[in-house]
Short mmCIF file of C-alpha atoms in Angstrom, two decimals:
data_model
loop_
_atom_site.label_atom_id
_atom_site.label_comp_id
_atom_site.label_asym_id
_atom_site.label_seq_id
_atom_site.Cartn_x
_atom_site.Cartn_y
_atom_site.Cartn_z
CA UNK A 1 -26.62 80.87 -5.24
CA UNK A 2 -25.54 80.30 -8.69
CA UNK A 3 -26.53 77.35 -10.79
CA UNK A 4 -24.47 74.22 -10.65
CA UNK A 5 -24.81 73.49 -14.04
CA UNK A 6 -22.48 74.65 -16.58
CA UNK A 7 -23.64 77.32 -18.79
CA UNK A 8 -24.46 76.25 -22.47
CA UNK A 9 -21.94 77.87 -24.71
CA UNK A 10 -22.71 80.82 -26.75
CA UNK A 11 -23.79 79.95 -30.32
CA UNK A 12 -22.63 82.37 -33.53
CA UNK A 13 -25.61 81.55 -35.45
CA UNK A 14 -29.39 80.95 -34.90
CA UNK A 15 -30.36 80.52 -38.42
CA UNK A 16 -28.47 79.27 -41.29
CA UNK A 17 -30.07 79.79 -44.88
CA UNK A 18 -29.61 76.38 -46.99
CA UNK A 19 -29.27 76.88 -50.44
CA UNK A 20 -29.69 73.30 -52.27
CA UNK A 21 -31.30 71.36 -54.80
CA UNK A 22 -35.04 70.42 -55.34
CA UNK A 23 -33.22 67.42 -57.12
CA UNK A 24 -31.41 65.02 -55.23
CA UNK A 25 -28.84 64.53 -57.66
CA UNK A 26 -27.33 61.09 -59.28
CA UNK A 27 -25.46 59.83 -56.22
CA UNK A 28 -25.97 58.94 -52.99
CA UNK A 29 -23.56 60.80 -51.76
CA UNK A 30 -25.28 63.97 -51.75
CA UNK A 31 -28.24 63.27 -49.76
CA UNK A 32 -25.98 62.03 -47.29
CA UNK A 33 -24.42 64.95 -47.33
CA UNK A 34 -27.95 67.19 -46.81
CA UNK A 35 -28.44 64.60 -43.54
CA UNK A 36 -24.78 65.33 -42.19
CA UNK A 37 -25.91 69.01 -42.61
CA UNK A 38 -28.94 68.85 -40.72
CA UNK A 39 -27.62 66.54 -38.07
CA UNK A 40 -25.00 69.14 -37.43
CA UNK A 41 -27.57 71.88 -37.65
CA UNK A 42 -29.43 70.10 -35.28
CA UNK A 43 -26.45 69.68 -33.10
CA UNK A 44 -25.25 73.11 -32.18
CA UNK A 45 -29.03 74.06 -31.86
CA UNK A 46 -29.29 75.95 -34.97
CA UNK A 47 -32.61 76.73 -36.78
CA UNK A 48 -32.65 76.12 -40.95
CA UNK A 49 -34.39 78.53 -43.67
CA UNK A 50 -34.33 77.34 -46.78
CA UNK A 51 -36.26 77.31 -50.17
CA UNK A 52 -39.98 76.07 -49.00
CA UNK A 53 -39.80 72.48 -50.97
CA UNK A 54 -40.16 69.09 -50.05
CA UNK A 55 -38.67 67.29 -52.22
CA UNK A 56 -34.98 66.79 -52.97
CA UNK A 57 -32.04 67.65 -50.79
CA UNK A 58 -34.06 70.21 -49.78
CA UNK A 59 -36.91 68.29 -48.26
CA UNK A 60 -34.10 65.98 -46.96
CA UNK A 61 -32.75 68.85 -44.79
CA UNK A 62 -35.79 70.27 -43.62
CA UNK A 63 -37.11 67.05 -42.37
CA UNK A 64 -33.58 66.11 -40.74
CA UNK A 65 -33.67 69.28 -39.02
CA UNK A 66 -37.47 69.53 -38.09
CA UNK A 67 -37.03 66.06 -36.92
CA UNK A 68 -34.34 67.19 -34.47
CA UNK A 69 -36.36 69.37 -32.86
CA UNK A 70 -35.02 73.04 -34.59
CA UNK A 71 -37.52 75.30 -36.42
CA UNK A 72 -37.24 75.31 -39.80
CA UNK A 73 -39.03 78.05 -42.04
CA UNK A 74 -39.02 77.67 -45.44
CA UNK A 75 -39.82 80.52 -48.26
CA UNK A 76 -41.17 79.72 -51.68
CA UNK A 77 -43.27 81.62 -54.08
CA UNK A 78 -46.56 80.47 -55.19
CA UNK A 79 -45.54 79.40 -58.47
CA UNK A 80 -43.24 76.89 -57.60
CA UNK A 81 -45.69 75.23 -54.75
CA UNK A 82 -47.20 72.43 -57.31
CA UNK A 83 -43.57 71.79 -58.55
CA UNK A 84 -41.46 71.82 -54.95
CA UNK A 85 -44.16 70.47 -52.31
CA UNK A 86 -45.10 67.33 -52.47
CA UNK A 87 -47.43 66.02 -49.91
CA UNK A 88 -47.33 67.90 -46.43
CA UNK A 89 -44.88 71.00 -46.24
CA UNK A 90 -42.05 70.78 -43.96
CA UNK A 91 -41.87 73.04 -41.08
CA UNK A 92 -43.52 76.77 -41.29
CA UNK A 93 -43.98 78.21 -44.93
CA UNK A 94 -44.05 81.68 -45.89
CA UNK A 95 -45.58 82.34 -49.55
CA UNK A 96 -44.30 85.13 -51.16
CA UNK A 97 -44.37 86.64 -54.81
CA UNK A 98 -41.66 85.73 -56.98
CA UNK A 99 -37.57 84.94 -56.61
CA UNK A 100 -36.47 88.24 -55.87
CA UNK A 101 -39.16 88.45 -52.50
CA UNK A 102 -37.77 84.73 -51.92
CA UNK A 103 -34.09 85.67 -51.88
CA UNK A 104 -34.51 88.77 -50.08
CA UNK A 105 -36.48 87.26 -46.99
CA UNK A 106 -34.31 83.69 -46.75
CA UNK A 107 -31.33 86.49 -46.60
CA UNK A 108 -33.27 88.87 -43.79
CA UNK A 109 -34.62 85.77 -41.44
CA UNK A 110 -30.62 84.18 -41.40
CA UNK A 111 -27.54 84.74 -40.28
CA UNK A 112 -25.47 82.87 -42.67
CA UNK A 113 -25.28 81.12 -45.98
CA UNK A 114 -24.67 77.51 -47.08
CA UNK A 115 -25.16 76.50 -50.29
CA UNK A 116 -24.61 72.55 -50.86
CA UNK A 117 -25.09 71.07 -54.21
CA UNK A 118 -28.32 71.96 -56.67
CA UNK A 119 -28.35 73.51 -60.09
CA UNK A 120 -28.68 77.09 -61.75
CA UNK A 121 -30.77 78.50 -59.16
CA UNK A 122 -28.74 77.27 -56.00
CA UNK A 123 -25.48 78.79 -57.74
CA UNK A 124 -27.42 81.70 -58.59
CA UNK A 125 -28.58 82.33 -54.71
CA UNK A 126 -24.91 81.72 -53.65
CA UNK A 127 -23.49 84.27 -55.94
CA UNK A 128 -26.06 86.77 -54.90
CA UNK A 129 -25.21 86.35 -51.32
CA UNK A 130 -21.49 86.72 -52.18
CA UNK A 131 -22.36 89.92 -54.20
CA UNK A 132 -24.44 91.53 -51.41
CA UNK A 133 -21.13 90.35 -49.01
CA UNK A 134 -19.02 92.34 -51.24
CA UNK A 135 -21.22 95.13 -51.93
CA UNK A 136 -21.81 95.62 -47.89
CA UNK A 137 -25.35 94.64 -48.35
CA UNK A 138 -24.69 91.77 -45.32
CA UNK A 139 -21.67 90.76 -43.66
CA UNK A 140 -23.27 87.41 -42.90
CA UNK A 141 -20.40 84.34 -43.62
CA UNK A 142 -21.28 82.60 -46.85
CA UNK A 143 -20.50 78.71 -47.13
CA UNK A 144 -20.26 76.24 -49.84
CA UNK A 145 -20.40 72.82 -48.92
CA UNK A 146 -18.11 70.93 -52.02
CA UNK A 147 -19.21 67.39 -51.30
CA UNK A 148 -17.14 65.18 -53.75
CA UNK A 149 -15.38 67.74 -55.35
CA UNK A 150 -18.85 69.13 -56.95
CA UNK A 151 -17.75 72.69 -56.37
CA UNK A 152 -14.40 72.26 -57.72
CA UNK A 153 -14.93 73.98 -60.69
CA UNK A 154 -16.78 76.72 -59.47
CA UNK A 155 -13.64 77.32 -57.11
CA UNK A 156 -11.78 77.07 -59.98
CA UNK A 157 -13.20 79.76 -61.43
CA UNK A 158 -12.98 82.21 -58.79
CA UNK A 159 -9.70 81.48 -58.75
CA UNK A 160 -9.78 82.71 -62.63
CA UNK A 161 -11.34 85.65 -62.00
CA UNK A 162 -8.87 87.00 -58.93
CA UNK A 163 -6.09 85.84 -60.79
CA UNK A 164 -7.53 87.74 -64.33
CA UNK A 165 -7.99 90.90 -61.90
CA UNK A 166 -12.04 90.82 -61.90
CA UNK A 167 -12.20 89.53 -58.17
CA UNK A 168 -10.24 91.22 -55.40
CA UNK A 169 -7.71 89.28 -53.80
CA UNK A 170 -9.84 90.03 -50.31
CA UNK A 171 -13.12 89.28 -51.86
CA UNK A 172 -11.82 86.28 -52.91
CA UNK A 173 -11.88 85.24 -49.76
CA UNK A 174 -15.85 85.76 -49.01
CA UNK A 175 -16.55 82.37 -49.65
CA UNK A 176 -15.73 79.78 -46.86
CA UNK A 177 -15.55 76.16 -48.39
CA UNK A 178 -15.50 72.35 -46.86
CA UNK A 179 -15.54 68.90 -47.95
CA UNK A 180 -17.50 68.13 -45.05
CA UNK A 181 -20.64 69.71 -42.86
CA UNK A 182 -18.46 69.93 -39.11
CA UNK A 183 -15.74 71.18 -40.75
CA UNK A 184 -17.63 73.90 -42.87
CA UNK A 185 -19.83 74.92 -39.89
CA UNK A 186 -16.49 75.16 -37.80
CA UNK A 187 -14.62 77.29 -39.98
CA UNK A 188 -17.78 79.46 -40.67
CA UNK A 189 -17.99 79.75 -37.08
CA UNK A 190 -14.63 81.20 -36.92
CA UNK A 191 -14.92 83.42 -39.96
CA UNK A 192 -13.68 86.85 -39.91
CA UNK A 193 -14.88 89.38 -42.27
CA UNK A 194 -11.43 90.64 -44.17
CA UNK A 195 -12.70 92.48 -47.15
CA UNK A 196 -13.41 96.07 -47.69
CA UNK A 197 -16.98 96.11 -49.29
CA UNK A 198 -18.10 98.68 -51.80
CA UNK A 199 -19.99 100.64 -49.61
CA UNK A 200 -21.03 100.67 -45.96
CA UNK A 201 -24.01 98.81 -45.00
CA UNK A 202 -26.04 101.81 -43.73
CA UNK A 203 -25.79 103.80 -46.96
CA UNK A 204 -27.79 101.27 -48.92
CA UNK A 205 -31.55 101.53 -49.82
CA UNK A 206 -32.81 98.00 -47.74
CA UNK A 207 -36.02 99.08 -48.76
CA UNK A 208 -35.76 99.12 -52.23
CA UNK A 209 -34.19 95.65 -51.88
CA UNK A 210 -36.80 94.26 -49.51
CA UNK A 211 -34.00 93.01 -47.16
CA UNK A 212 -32.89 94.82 -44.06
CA UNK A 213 -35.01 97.62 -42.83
CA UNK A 214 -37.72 95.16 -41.40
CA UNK A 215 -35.02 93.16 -39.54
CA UNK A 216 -33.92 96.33 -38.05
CA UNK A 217 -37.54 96.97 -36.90
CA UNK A 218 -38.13 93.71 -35.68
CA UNK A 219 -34.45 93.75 -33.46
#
């Protein structure tokens, strides 16, 4: 006989990467955007990676989600320990060498991207991720969540650069943006990858990148 109870339904994602701020910024308004994140993380079941800290919007998440009762692994490397942990750590934490290592293993252990507000090196980790998307490195949805209008000008600027001819009109549309967590998690969800990247995955050196090859292996 078959169960009585309905079947769960089938989740897209069982990790999201969290790109975000060891800051919590000048307004409340951000942190209670990091908890809406986590609460919806937590909601449809989904485990967070993120950058290793505990402090900031990223120890905000990471507690929100651990709390929940997801995993949540975060990857830092040893220098930034003293300056990003403070206190217990939050979750599991892998060590690793430097940015590059740290990048490369948020990016193999996830199967999407969110980035919500931080500084230089959350933009920086966003535009990688929308490089490798283009590139054919991953073809892993990439979200920014543009609480308050924060993001605006970054949008902006993409905008710029299709309209200037140095971003495809289809690559434009890598990145999947929301004023809100449900409604960014939704339409990442539904995302559908529409543009042609530079080369196919399978003719690029993981290896030499650190990302890929040991995912493969592990599958």
């Amino acid at each position: 006989m078959g169960d009585t109870a309905a079947a769960a339904p089938a989740r897209r994602f069982g990790r999201i990467c969290v790109f975000c701020g060891s800051n919590s910024g000048n307004r409340p308004v951000f942190g209670d955007a990091a908890l809406e994140l986590g609460q919806g993380l937590v909601t449809r079941g989904i485990d967070l990676v993120y950058g290793g800290g505990s402090v900031g919007l990223m120890g905000l998440i990471a507690q929100t989600v651990l709390d929940g009762g997801c995993r949540v692994l975060g990857v830092i490397p040893r220098a930034l320990m003293p300056l990003e942990i403070s206190g217990a750590s939050v979750g599991e934490v892998k060590i690793v060498s430097d940015m590059h290592e740290r990048k490369a293993e948020m990016a193999r252990q996830s199967d999407a991207f969110i980035a919500l507000p931080g500084g230089y090196g959350t933009m920086e980790e966003l535009l990688e991720m929308i490089t490798w998307s283009q590139l054919g490195i991953h073809d892993k949805p990439v979200g920014l969540l543009n609480v308050d209008g924060y993001y605006d000008p970054l949008l902006a600027l993409f905008d710029k650069g299709a309209a200037e001819g140095f971003i495809k009109a289809d690559c434009r549309q890598i990145i999947v943006s929301a004023p809100t967590a449900h409604e960014l998690l939704t339409k990442m969800e539904q995302y559908t990858r529409s543009h042609l990247e530079v080369a196919s995955r399978t003719s690029w050196e993981m290896t030499e990148l650190g990302y890929g090859k040991a995912a493969e292996e592990e599958s």
